[in-house]
mmCIF file of C-alpha atoms in Angstrom:
data_model
loop_
_atom_site.group_PDB
_atom_site.id
_atom_site.type_symbol
_atom_site.label_atom_id
_atom_site.label_comp_id
_atom_site.label_asym_id
_atom_site.label_seq_id
_atom_site.Cartn_x
_atom_site.Cartn_y
_atom_site.Cartn_z
ATOM 1 C CA MET N 1 1.339 -15.286 26.520
ATOM 2 C CA ALA N 2 0.669 -13.426 23.870
ATOM 3 C CA LEU N 3 -0.208 -13.916 20.104
ATOM 4 C CA ILE N 4 1.902 -12.150 17.813
ATOM 5 C CA VAL N 5 2.058 -11.824 14.119
ATOM 6 C CA GLN N 6 5.213 -11.259 12.237
ATOM 7 C CA LYS N 7 5.180 -9.916 8.503
ATOM 8 C CA TYR N 8 8.283 -9.928 6.757
ATOM 9 C CA GLY N 9 8.762 -8.299 3.403
ATOM 10 C CA GLY N 10 10.506 -9.881 0.208
ATOM 11 C CA THR N 11 14.090 -8.343 1.293
ATOM 12 C CA SER N 12 13.964 -9.908 4.592
ATOM 13 C CA VAL N 13 13.949 -13.295 3.278
ATOM 14 C CA ALA N 14 15.587 -12.426 -0.024
ATOM 15 C CA ASN N 15 18.444 -15.031 0.578
ATOM 16 C CA SER N 16 19.616 -18.091 2.749
ATOM 17 C CA GLU N 17 21.029 -15.733 5.387
ATOM 18 C CA ARG N 18 18.528 -13.461 5.699
ATOM 19 C CA VAL N 19 15.842 -16.030 6.584
ATOM 20 C CA ILE N 20 18.010 -17.646 8.570
ATOM 21 C CA GLU N 21 18.576 -14.244 10.211
ATOM 22 C CA VAL N 22 14.368 -14.479 10.546
ATOM 23 C CA ALA N 23 14.576 -17.405 11.994
ATOM 24 C CA ARG N 24 16.256 -16.849 14.871
ATOM 25 C CA ARG N 25 14.255 -13.327 15.568
ATOM 26 C CA VAL N 26 10.998 -15.426 15.162
ATOM 27 C CA ILE N 27 12.092 -18.070 18.054
ATOM 28 C CA GLU N 28 13.561 -15.174 20.391
ATOM 29 C CA TYR N 29 9.965 -14.424 20.441
ATOM 30 C CA LYS N 30 8.564 -17.846 20.821
ATOM 31 C CA LYS N 31 11.025 -18.192 23.932
ATOM 32 C CA MET N 32 9.422 -15.423 25.344
ATOM 33 C CA GLY N 33 6.443 -17.682 25.885
ATOM 34 C CA ASN N 34 4.705 -16.137 22.880
ATOM 35 C CA ASP N 35 2.414 -17.817 20.252
ATOM 36 C CA VAL N 36 3.898 -16.814 16.848
ATOM 37 C CA ILE N 37 2.193 -16.617 13.285
ATOM 38 C CA VAL N 38 4.616 -15.449 10.450
ATOM 39 C CA VAL N 39 3.390 -13.856 7.150
ATOM 40 C CA VAL N 40 5.946 -13.512 4.611
ATOM 41 C CA SER N 41 6.273 -12.540 1.217
ATOM 42 C CA ALA N 42 8.056 -13.946 -1.790
ATOM 43 C CA PRO N 43 12.007 -13.679 -2.318
ATOM 44 C CA ALA N 44 12.668 -9.736 -3.272
ATOM 45 C CA GLY N 45 12.918 -9.665 -6.808
ATOM 46 C CA THR N 46 10.958 -12.957 -7.314
ATOM 47 C CA THR N 47 7.433 -11.618 -8.193
ATOM 48 C CA ASP N 48 8.939 -9.169 -10.876
ATOM 49 C CA SER N 49 10.604 -11.932 -12.343
ATOM 50 C CA LEU N 50 8.021 -14.042 -12.627
ATOM 51 C CA LEU N 51 5.605 -11.148 -13.909
ATOM 52 C CA LYS N 52 8.555 -10.376 -16.260
ATOM 53 C CA ARG N 53 8.250 -14.348 -17.190
ATOM 54 C CA ALA N 54 4.486 -13.968 -18.206
ATOM 55 C CA TYR N 55 4.595 -10.820 -20.589
ATOM 56 C CA GLU N 56 7.688 -12.394 -22.469
ATOM 57 C CA ILE N 57 5.002 -15.090 -23.717
ATOM 58 C CA SER N 58 2.067 -13.247 -23.571
ATOM 59 C CA GLU N 59 1.159 -9.665 -23.989
ATOM 60 C CA LYS N 60 -1.800 -10.169 -22.118
ATOM 61 C CA PRO N 61 -1.670 -13.618 -19.419
ATOM 62 C CA SER N 62 -4.542 -14.521 -18.191
ATOM 63 C CA LYS N 63 -4.951 -13.139 -14.522
ATOM 64 C CA ARG N 64 -5.953 -16.303 -13.351
ATOM 65 C CA GLU N 65 -3.037 -18.116 -15.004
ATOM 66 C CA LEU N 66 -1.024 -14.627 -13.106
ATOM 67 C CA ASP N 67 -2.291 -15.505 -9.929
ATOM 68 C CA MET N 68 -2.007 -19.272 -9.652
ATOM 69 C CA LEU N 69 2.124 -18.038 -11.285
ATOM 70 C CA LEU N 70 2.976 -15.286 -8.580
ATOM 71 C CA THR N 71 1.860 -17.274 -5.487
ATOM 72 C CA SER N 72 4.487 -19.590 -6.411
ATOM 73 C CA GLY N 73 7.075 -16.799 -4.795
ATOM 74 C CA GLU N 74 5.132 -17.322 -1.357
ATOM 75 C CA GLN N 75 5.494 -20.869 -1.525
ATOM 76 C CA ILE N 76 9.249 -20.427 -1.358
ATOM 77 C CA SER N 77 9.330 -18.295 1.371
ATOM 78 C CA ILE N 78 7.192 -20.039 4.018
ATOM 79 C CA ALA N 79 8.859 -23.440 3.548
ATOM 80 C CA SER N 80 12.159 -21.887 3.665
ATOM 81 C CA LEU N 81 11.485 -20.250 6.809
ATOM 82 C CA ALA N 82 9.770 -22.988 8.724
ATOM 83 C CA ILE N 83 12.812 -25.117 7.393
ATOM 84 C CA ALA N 84 15.004 -22.876 8.912
ATOM 85 C CA ILE N 85 12.886 -22.618 12.227
ATOM 86 C CA GLU N 86 12.911 -26.510 12.653
ATOM 87 C CA THR N 87 16.844 -26.532 11.870
ATOM 88 C CA LEU N 88 18.014 -24.037 14.934
ATOM 89 C CA GLY N 89 15.455 -26.430 17.215
ATOM 90 C CA GLU N 90 11.936 -24.854 17.094
ATOM 91 C CA LYS N 91 8.381 -26.273 15.502
ATOM 92 C CA ALA N 92 7.292 -24.743 12.700
ATOM 93 C CA ILE N 93 4.573 -25.699 10.199
ATOM 94 C CA SER N 94 3.975 -23.535 6.665
ATOM 95 C CA LEU N 95 0.714 -22.824 5.530
ATOM 96 C CA ASN N 96 -1.066 -21.951 2.501
ATOM 97 C CA ALA N 97 -4.087 -20.204 1.693
ATOM 98 C CA PHE N 98 -5.735 -23.879 0.316
ATOM 99 C CA GLN N 99 -5.389 -25.400 3.570
ATOM 100 C CA VAL N 100 -6.092 -22.383 6.319
ATOM 101 C CA LYS N 101 -9.283 -21.426 3.837
ATOM 102 C CA PHE N 102 -8.092 -17.861 3.319
ATOM 103 C CA LYS N 103 -10.958 -16.635 2.022
ATOM 104 C CA THR N 104 -11.400 -13.911 -1.073
ATOM 105 C CA THR N 105 -13.658 -12.393 -4.067
ATOM 106 C CA SER N 106 -12.824 -14.287 -7.383
ATOM 107 C CA ASP N 107 -11.033 -10.875 -8.671
ATOM 108 C CA HIS N 108 -7.676 -12.191 -9.947
ATOM 109 C CA THR N 109 -5.115 -10.294 -8.812
ATOM 110 C CA LYS N 110 -7.174 -7.624 -7.061
ATOM 111 C CA ALA N 111 -8.918 -10.408 -4.561
ATOM 112 C CA GLU N 112 -10.590 -8.893 -1.579
ATOM 113 C CA ILE N 113 -10.606 -10.552 1.745
ATOM 114 C CA LEU N 114 -14.467 -12.124 2.795
ATOM 115 C CA ASP N 115 -13.042 -14.727 5.448
ATOM 116 C CA ILE N 116 -10.796 -16.338 7.565
ATOM 117 C CA ASP N 117 -10.741 -19.975 8.998
ATOM 118 C CA THR N 118 -8.522 -20.058 11.824
ATOM 119 C CA THR N 119 -9.655 -23.223 12.987
ATOM 120 C CA LEU N 120 -6.152 -24.901 11.643
ATOM 121 C CA ILE N 121 -4.047 -21.905 12.607
ATOM 122 C CA LYS N 122 -4.929 -22.312 16.919
ATOM 123 C CA GLU N 123 -4.751 -26.330 15.927
ATOM 124 C CA LYS N 124 -0.827 -25.697 14.855
ATOM 125 C CA LEU N 125 0.029 -23.493 17.260
ATOM 126 C CA SER N 126 -1.891 -25.303 20.471
ATOM 127 C CA GLU N 127 0.678 -28.033 19.396
ATOM 128 C CA GLY N 128 3.626 -25.555 19.502
ATOM 129 C CA ASN N 129 4.494 -24.757 16.200
ATOM 130 C CA VAL N 130 5.283 -21.297 15.147
ATOM 131 C CA VAL N 131 2.434 -21.009 11.813
ATOM 132 C CA VAL N 132 4.801 -19.747 8.791
ATOM 133 C CA PHE N 133 2.023 -18.511 6.454
ATOM 134 C CA ALA N 134 1.998 -17.616 2.673
ATOM 135 C CA GLY N 135 1.466 -13.637 2.462
ATOM 136 C CA PHE N 136 -0.700 -12.579 -0.421
ATOM 137 C CA GLN N 137 -2.844 -15.118 -1.807
ATOM 138 C CA GLY N 138 -6.329 -15.900 -0.873
ATOM 139 C CA ILE N 139 -8.626 -18.757 -2.226
ATOM 140 C CA THR N 140 -12.453 -18.380 -3.798
ATOM 141 C CA GLU N 141 -15.212 -20.452 -3.199
ATOM 142 C CA LYS N 142 -14.570 -22.569 -5.954
ATOM 143 C CA HIS N 143 -10.879 -23.033 -4.671
ATOM 144 C CA GLU N 144 -9.213 -20.668 -7.254
ATOM 145 C CA ILE N 145 -6.121 -19.336 -6.294
ATOM 146 C CA THR N 146 -6.007 -15.590 -6.183
ATOM 147 C CA THR N 147 -3.604 -12.506 -5.020
ATOM 148 C CA LEU N 148 -4.841 -9.667 -3.004
ATOM 149 C CA GLY N 149 -2.841 -7.070 -5.470
ATOM 150 C CA ARG N 150 0.000 -4.516 -4.148
ATOM 151 C CA GLY N 151 0.440 -4.446 -0.100
ATOM 152 C CA GLY N 152 -1.109 -7.868 -0.646
ATOM 153 C CA SER N 153 1.435 -9.156 2.274
ATOM 154 C CA ASP N 154 0.543 -6.351 4.953
ATOM 155 C CA THR N 155 -2.682 -6.973 4.043
ATOM 156 C CA THR N 156 -2.477 -10.618 5.407
ATOM 157 C CA ALA N 157 -1.201 -10.277 8.501
ATOM 158 C CA VAL N 158 -3.748 -7.593 9.400
ATOM 159 C CA ALA N 159 -6.115 -9.256 8.330
ATOM 160 C CA LEU N 160 -4.718 -12.506 10.562
ATOM 161 C CA GLY N 161 -4.211 -10.581 13.335
ATOM 162 C CA ALA N 162 -7.512 -8.769 13.691
ATOM 163 C CA ALA N 163 -9.307 -12.377 13.089
ATOM 164 C CA LEU N 164 -7.265 -14.286 16.162
ATOM 165 C CA ASN N 165 -7.506 -10.952 17.828
ATOM 166 C CA ALA N 166 -4.152 -11.017 17.496
ATOM 167 C CA ASP N 167 -1.970 -8.698 20.863
ATOM 168 C CA GLU N 168 -0.083 -7.018 18.532
ATOM 169 C CA VAL N 169 1.161 -7.202 14.454
ATOM 170 C CA GLU N 170 4.565 -6.686 13.636
ATOM 171 C CA ILE N 171 5.859 -5.534 10.023
ATOM 172 C CA TYR N 172 9.494 -6.129 9.060
ATOM 173 C CA THR N 173 10.982 -3.927 6.169
ATOM 174 C CA ASP N 174 14.171 -2.662 5.116
ATOM 175 C CA VAL N 175 13.465 0.315 6.907
ATOM 176 C CA ASP N 176 13.189 1.157 10.579
ATOM 177 C CA GLY N 177 9.892 2.906 10.906
ATOM 178 C CA ILE N 178 7.991 6.011 9.845
ATOM 179 C CA TYR N 179 10.009 9.686 8.764
ATOM 180 C CA THR N 180 8.369 12.796 8.014
ATOM 181 C CA ALA N 181 9.942 12.155 4.778
ATOM 182 C CA ASP N 182 11.587 9.729 2.402
ATOM 183 C CA PRO N 183 15.450 9.590 4.414
ATOM 184 C CA ARG N 184 16.634 8.586 1.159
ATOM 185 C CA VAL N 185 15.525 12.120 -0.317
ATOM 186 C CA VAL N 186 15.256 14.274 3.034
ATOM 187 C CA PRO N 187 18.533 12.947 4.982
ATOM 188 C CA ASN N 188 17.656 14.990 8.538
ATOM 189 C CA SER N 189 13.964 13.254 7.963
ATOM 190 C CA LYS N 190 12.501 12.082 11.906
ATOM 191 C CA LYS N 191 11.092 8.999 12.716
ATOM 192 C CA LEU N 192 8.092 9.406 14.126
ATOM 193 C CA GLU N 193 7.287 7.171 17.714
ATOM 194 C CA ALA N 194 3.712 6.621 17.039
ATOM 195 C CA ILE N 195 1.055 7.710 14.343
ATOM 196 C CA SER N 196 -2.734 7.366 14.559
ATOM 197 C CA TYR N 197 -4.650 5.119 11.486
ATOM 198 C CA GLU N 198 -5.853 7.935 10.196
ATOM 199 C CA GLU N 199 -2.901 9.537 9.761
ATOM 200 C CA MET N 200 -1.391 6.547 8.776
ATOM 201 C CA LEU N 201 -3.939 5.958 6.115
ATOM 202 C CA GLU N 202 -3.319 9.349 4.276
ATOM 203 C CA LEU N 203 0.296 8.781 4.055
ATOM 204 C CA ALA N 204 0.230 5.036 3.056
ATOM 205 C CA ALA N 205 -2.236 6.540 0.548
ATOM 206 C CA SER N 206 -0.227 9.057 -0.975
ATOM 207 C CA GLY N 207 2.919 7.350 -1.905
ATOM 208 C CA ALA N 208 4.905 6.141 1.628
ATOM 209 C CA LYS N 209 5.345 2.789 1.000
ATOM 210 C CA VAL N 210 6.171 0.939 4.084
ATOM 211 C CA LEU N 211 2.393 -0.340 4.977
ATOM 212 C CA HIS N 212 -0.906 -0.636 2.375
ATOM 213 C CA PRO N 213 -3.450 1.530 3.035
ATOM 214 C CA ARG N 214 -5.961 -1.557 3.138
ATOM 215 C CA SER N 215 -4.142 -3.262 5.537
ATOM 216 C CA VAL N 216 -3.930 0.341 7.616
ATOM 217 C CA GLU N 217 -7.957 0.142 7.255
ATOM 218 C CA ILE N 218 -8.416 -3.742 8.583
ATOM 219 C CA ALA N 219 -6.239 -2.182 11.980
ATOM 220 C CA ALA N 220 -8.886 0.551 12.611
ATOM 221 C CA LYS N 221 -11.679 -1.442 11.924
ATOM 222 C CA TYR N 222 -10.792 -3.445 14.193
ATOM 223 C CA ASN N 223 -8.206 -1.649 16.142
ATOM 224 C CA ILE N 224 -4.959 -3.626 16.077
ATOM 225 C CA LYS N 225 -1.712 -2.006 16.897
ATOM 226 C CA ILE N 226 0.301 -2.229 14.411
ATOM 227 C CA HIS N 227 4.425 -2.131 14.771
ATOM 228 C CA LEU N 228 7.134 -1.128 12.203
ATOM 229 C CA ARG N 229 10.455 -2.361 12.094
ATOM 230 C CA SER N 230 13.661 -3.127 10.210
ATOM 231 C CA SER N 231 14.900 -7.192 9.851
ATOM 232 C CA PHE N 232 17.932 -5.622 10.277
ATOM 233 C CA ASP N 233 18.294 -3.902 13.657
ATOM 234 C CA ASN N 234 16.421 -3.909 16.915
ATOM 235 C CA SER N 235 15.447 -0.693 17.157
ATOM 236 C CA ILE N 236 11.834 0.859 18.383
ATOM 237 C CA GLY N 237 10.204 1.557 14.878
ATOM 238 C CA THR N 238 6.595 3.260 14.534
ATOM 239 C CA ILE N 239 3.758 2.493 16.766
ATOM 240 C CA VAL N 240 0.678 2.662 14.580
ATOM 241 C CA LYS N 241 -2.728 2.916 17.362
ATOM 242 C CA LYS N 242 -5.851 4.780 17.619
ATOM 243 C CA SER N 243 -5.357 8.261 18.016
ATOM 244 C CA GLU N 244 -4.960 10.329 21.288
ATOM 245 C CA GLY N 245 -6.348 13.760 22.044
ATOM 246 C CA GLU N 246 -4.693 16.753 19.866
ATOM 247 C CA GLU N 247 -4.395 20.172 20.986
ATOM 248 C CA MET N 248 -8.056 21.790 19.898
ATOM 249 C CA GLU N 249 -7.792 23.304 16.193
ATOM 250 C CA LYS N 250 -4.110 23.115 16.140
ATOM 251 C CA VAL N 251 -2.652 22.351 12.478
ATOM 252 C CA LYS N 252 -0.248 19.577 12.761
ATOM 253 C CA ILE N 253 1.717 18.281 9.752
ATOM 254 C CA ILE N 254 3.000 14.541 9.950
ATOM 255 C CA GLY N 255 4.966 14.330 6.973
ATOM 256 C CA ILE N 256 5.695 15.021 3.447
ATOM 257 C CA THR N 257 4.999 12.132 1.217
ATOM 258 C CA SER N 258 5.715 11.783 -2.466
ATOM 259 C CA SER N 259 4.866 9.040 -5.122
ATOM 260 C CA LYS N 260 6.316 8.648 -8.572
ATOM 261 C CA ASN N 261 3.911 5.637 -9.600
ATOM 262 C CA GLU N 262 1.796 8.256 -11.132
ATOM 263 C CA GLY N 263 -0.376 7.883 -14.465
ATOM 264 C CA LYS N 264 -2.633 10.316 -15.735
ATOM 265 C CA ILE N 265 -6.023 10.113 -17.923
ATOM 266 C CA THR N 266 -7.447 13.029 -19.749
ATOM 267 C CA LEU N 267 -10.778 12.449 -21.951
ATOM 268 C CA SER N 268 -10.791 15.899 -23.779
ATOM 269 C CA GLY N 269 -13.964 17.386 -25.744
ATOM 270 C CA LEU N 270 -16.843 15.696 -23.572
ATOM 271 C CA PRO N 271 -20.292 16.687 -23.734
ATOM 272 C CA ASP N 272 -21.490 18.851 -20.865
ATOM 273 C CA LYS N 273 -24.529 17.065 -19.681
ATOM 274 C CA PRO N 274 -25.322 14.797 -16.555
ATOM 275 C CA GLY N 275 -23.931 11.834 -16.365
ATOM 276 C CA ILE N 276 -21.073 11.396 -18.814
ATOM 277 C CA ALA N 277 -18.598 11.105 -15.382
ATOM 278 C CA ALA N 278 -20.486 8.123 -13.480
ATOM 279 C CA LYS N 279 -20.176 5.971 -16.855
ATOM 280 C CA VAL N 280 -16.061 7.029 -17.087
ATOM 281 C CA PHE N 281 -15.802 5.830 -13.169
ATOM 282 C CA SER N 282 -17.868 2.859 -13.247
ATOM 283 C CA GLN N 283 -16.252 1.236 -15.777
ATOM 284 C CA LEU N 284 -12.819 2.279 -13.655
ATOM 285 C CA ALA N 285 -14.215 0.605 -10.713
ATOM 286 C CA LYS N 286 -15.712 -2.835 -12.566
ATOM 287 C CA ALA N 287 -11.853 -3.105 -13.305
ATOM 288 C CA LYS N 288 -10.614 -2.638 -9.949
ATOM 289 C CA ILE N 289 -8.902 0.672 -10.578
ATOM 290 C CA ASN N 290 -8.363 3.410 -8.251
ATOM 291 C CA THR N 291 -8.866 6.929 -9.048
ATOM 292 C CA ASP N 292 -6.786 9.156 -6.967
ATOM 293 C CA ILE N 293 -7.118 12.974 -8.173
ATOM 294 C CA ILE N 294 -9.928 14.107 -10.368
ATOM 295 C CA LEU N 295 -10.573 17.560 -12.130
ATOM 296 C CA GLN N 296 -12.848 18.220 -14.375
ATOM 297 C CA SER N 297 -12.493 21.621 -16.822
ATOM 298 C CA SER N 298 -14.147 23.917 -19.128
ATOM 299 C CA SER N 299 -12.963 23.850 -22.683
ATOM 300 C CA VAL N 300 -13.787 27.179 -24.378
ATOM 301 C CA ASN N 301 -16.661 25.970 -25.542
ATOM 302 C CA LYS N 302 -18.264 26.328 -22.932
ATOM 303 C CA GLU N 303 -20.803 22.798 -24.159
ATOM 304 C CA LEU N 304 -17.549 21.260 -23.470
ATOM 305 C CA ASN N 305 -15.667 19.714 -20.749
ATOM 306 C CA ASN N 306 -12.369 18.085 -19.982
ATOM 307 C CA ILE N 307 -12.137 15.241 -17.608
ATOM 308 C CA SER N 308 -8.716 14.515 -15.862
ATOM 309 C CA TYR N 309 -7.712 11.371 -13.246
ATOM 310 C CA THR N 310 -4.769 9.892 -11.809
ATOM 311 C CA VAL N 311 -4.525 6.375 -10.972
ATOM 312 C CA ASN N 312 -1.243 4.047 -10.083
ATOM 313 C CA ILE N 313 1.027 3.507 -13.058
ATOM 314 C CA ASN N 314 0.296 -0.471 -13.312
ATOM 315 C CA ASP N 315 -3.075 0.587 -13.970
ATOM 316 C CA LEU N 316 -2.354 3.247 -16.635
ATOM 317 C CA LYS N 317 -2.449 1.425 -19.672
ATOM 318 C CA GLU N 318 -5.558 -0.853 -18.500
ATOM 319 C CA ALA N 319 -7.516 2.643 -17.584
ATOM 320 C CA LYS N 320 -6.280 4.438 -20.979
ATOM 321 C CA GLU N 321 -7.762 1.463 -22.725
ATOM 322 C CA ILE N 322 -11.243 1.336 -21.028
ATOM 323 C CA SER N 323 -11.428 5.295 -21.355
ATOM 324 C CA GLU N 324 -10.812 4.978 -24.870
ATOM 325 C CA LYS N 325 -13.415 2.436 -25.405
ATOM 326 C CA LEU N 326 -15.463 5.311 -23.547
ATOM 327 C CA LYS N 327 -14.337 7.764 -26.496
ATOM 328 C CA ASP N 328 -17.370 7.316 -29.160
ATOM 329 C CA GLU N 329 -19.556 6.254 -26.424
ATOM 330 C CA LEU N 330 -19.192 9.578 -24.838
ATOM 331 C CA GLY N 331 -18.812 11.730 -27.839
ATOM 332 C CA ALA N 332 -15.146 12.286 -26.655
ATOM 333 C CA GLU N 333 -13.093 14.411 -28.626
ATOM 334 C CA GLY N 334 -9.851 12.563 -27.840
ATOM 335 C CA VAL N 335 -8.203 10.788 -24.713
ATOM 336 C CA THR N 336 -4.154 11.080 -23.542
ATOM 337 C CA SER N 337 -1.939 10.067 -21.550
ATOM 338 C CA GLU N 338 0.781 11.113 -19.613
ATOM 339 C CA ASP N 339 3.429 8.998 -17.118
ATOM 340 C CA LYS N 340 5.907 11.238 -16.407
ATOM 341 C CA ILE N 341 4.092 12.620 -13.351
ATOM 342 C CA ALA N 342 4.478 12.532 -9.655
ATOM 343 C CA LYS N 343 2.373 13.346 -6.987
ATOM 344 C CA ILE N 344 3.385 15.672 -3.654
ATOM 345 C CA SER N 345 1.394 15.510 -0.333
ATOM 346 C CA VAL N 346 1.722 17.412 2.899
ATOM 347 C CA ILE N 347 0.146 15.109 5.060
ATOM 348 C CA GLY N 348 -1.262 16.758 8.946
ATOM 349 C CA ILE N 349 -4.299 17.531 10.977
ATOM 350 C CA GLY N 350 -6.794 20.642 10.166
ATOM 351 C CA LEU N 351 -5.107 21.375 6.990
ATOM 352 C CA LYS N 352 -8.646 21.872 5.152
ATOM 353 C CA THR N 353 -9.576 24.853 7.731
ATOM 354 C CA HIS N 354 -6.255 26.720 7.920
ATOM 355 C CA TYR N 355 -6.418 28.583 4.756
ATOM 356 C CA GLU N 356 -3.166 29.586 5.730
ATOM 357 C CA THR N 357 -1.052 26.301 5.785
ATOM 358 C CA THR N 358 -2.615 25.333 2.008
ATOM 359 C CA ALA N 359 -1.652 28.707 0.901
ATOM 360 C CA GLU N 360 1.707 28.287 2.269
ATOM 361 C CA ILE N 361 2.250 25.303 0.495
ATOM 362 C CA PHE N 362 1.045 26.266 -2.913
ATOM 363 C CA ASP N 363 3.565 29.719 -1.732
ATOM 364 C CA THR N 364 6.793 27.675 -1.194
ATOM 365 C CA LEU N 365 6.182 25.253 -4.457
ATOM 366 C CA ALA N 366 5.743 28.700 -6.512
ATOM 367 C CA GLU N 367 9.038 29.557 -5.020
ATOM 368 C CA ASN N 368 10.765 26.662 -5.889
ATOM 369 C CA ASN N 369 9.613 27.230 -9.624
ATOM 370 C CA ILE N 370 7.473 24.038 -9.484
ATOM 371 C CA ASN N 371 4.348 23.671 -11.556
ATOM 372 C CA ILE N 372 0.982 22.671 -10.143
ATOM 373 C CA ASP N 373 -1.076 20.433 -12.348
ATOM 374 C CA MET N 374 -3.880 19.079 -10.560
ATOM 375 C CA ILE N 375 -4.780 19.826 -6.275
ATOM 376 C CA SER N 376 -6.922 17.717 -3.671
ATOM 377 C CA CYS N 377 -7.554 18.605 -0.363
ATOM 378 C CA SER N 378 -9.138 16.632 2.593
ATOM 379 C CA GLU N 379 -8.915 17.420 6.288
ATOM 380 C CA ILE N 380 -5.310 15.823 6.759
ATOM 381 C CA ASN N 381 -4.120 15.867 2.877
ATOM 382 C CA VAL N 382 -2.822 18.489 0.447
ATOM 383 C CA SER N 383 -1.697 16.661 -2.609
ATOM 384 C CA CYS N 384 -0.333 17.967 -6.239
ATOM 385 C CA ILE N 385 0.489 16.430 -9.295
ATOM 386 C CA ILE N 386 3.600 18.035 -10.558
ATOM 387 C CA LYS N 387 6.217 16.986 -12.765
ATOM 388 C CA GLU N 388 8.163 14.070 -12.042
ATOM 389 C CA GLU N 389 11.697 15.828 -12.503
ATOM 390 C CA ASP N 390 10.700 18.305 -9.494
ATOM 391 C CA ILE N 391 9.994 15.812 -7.312
ATOM 392 C CA ASP N 392 13.054 15.750 -4.954
ATOM 393 C CA LYS N 393 13.237 19.125 -4.884
ATOM 394 C CA ALA N 394 9.057 19.514 -3.298
ATOM 395 C CA VAL N 395 9.755 16.929 -1.013
ATOM 396 C CA LYS N 396 13.054 18.898 -0.060
ATOM 397 C CA ALA N 397 11.471 22.339 -0.043
ATOM 398 C CA LEU N 398 8.449 21.757 1.892
ATOM 399 C CA HIS N 399 9.754 19.407 4.594
ATOM 400 C CA GLU N 400 11.924 22.417 5.281
ATOM 401 C CA ARG N 401 8.976 24.742 5.386
ATOM 402 C CA PHE N 402 6.514 22.489 7.520
ATOM 403 C CA ILE N 403 9.021 20.111 9.319
ATOM 404 C CA GLU N 404 12.732 21.097 10.459
ATOM 405 C CA LEU N 405 11.176 25.414 10.733
ATOM 406 C CA ASP N 406 8.548 24.354 12.519
#
């Protein structure tokens, strides 16, 4: 008997018919003799609808109340799925974070997992139930409801898999695995049968929306195999697992990712002295805002610097507010923001030490008249910030050069 954790996204439980289809799939696994835990997201569109309601009422709603509001979406899904499973003849019980004691930090809307008490889940599994658990949510030591932020249900599922030592975590979405590029942009992109944690982490962090980086980090830490599959067919999907031996010193391009969810902040005319950058990024860190690409450049006056950084577009407004508050303290001349930008990333092994590959990336973009604003390089990732209007052209050009012609 295996212990399987399955996670279904919002499109998989968007309406009653799809909930019933998910219930049938879950029951198939149960009848094979498996213990099954199902983590579900809110129905597609529900979270956005709830956010819209909150911001129609207030320009700046309390983060605590936002968490209380947003977790209602998952409540709909878990109860609906449990009802469907029971209607089809299997035992099921829905549980939320409060009942399970799914403990997190007190950082509302961006909480981090501290501990999971698996006692109740194990008890309900031993009674023959399919356990249907609410993704995305947690509870603090003071019994406050929290949410885990973007990709929270993925993170919930993998964290449960780690806490329960599950045999496998299956993530079901509206796509059937990981591709070398977005199939909607590059129709002849190739599906990957398997990918390492490290490669998946770079893909996820660079814009691939199938799996959230936090869930991959947990999977790598606890060596939990993740199986990415489609809710709408029985295709094999993609396995995310521990890396296997690769040919020494050979460049291996895994995929091309893109993200239009990018925003850029620039603090211009900063004094060129120690501690300036530390003050900026420590304040962003306190607000739980992740920065991605950072660029420091000298102005015409060599005694002044400019600092630019990118964030998720959802954090752009708050990041700008923080930077503007620091402007006078730091002696900056100005703060500007941009939102019509995008990030293109080439993911592979050995990129940093194979200079010719990096040069080919820049040559390919130049040949297609695509200007680069910012650059970030690591061992397995070369990312460039470009104009949003150029992103699809960039993906197609780089995929043709490094995947199709390889």
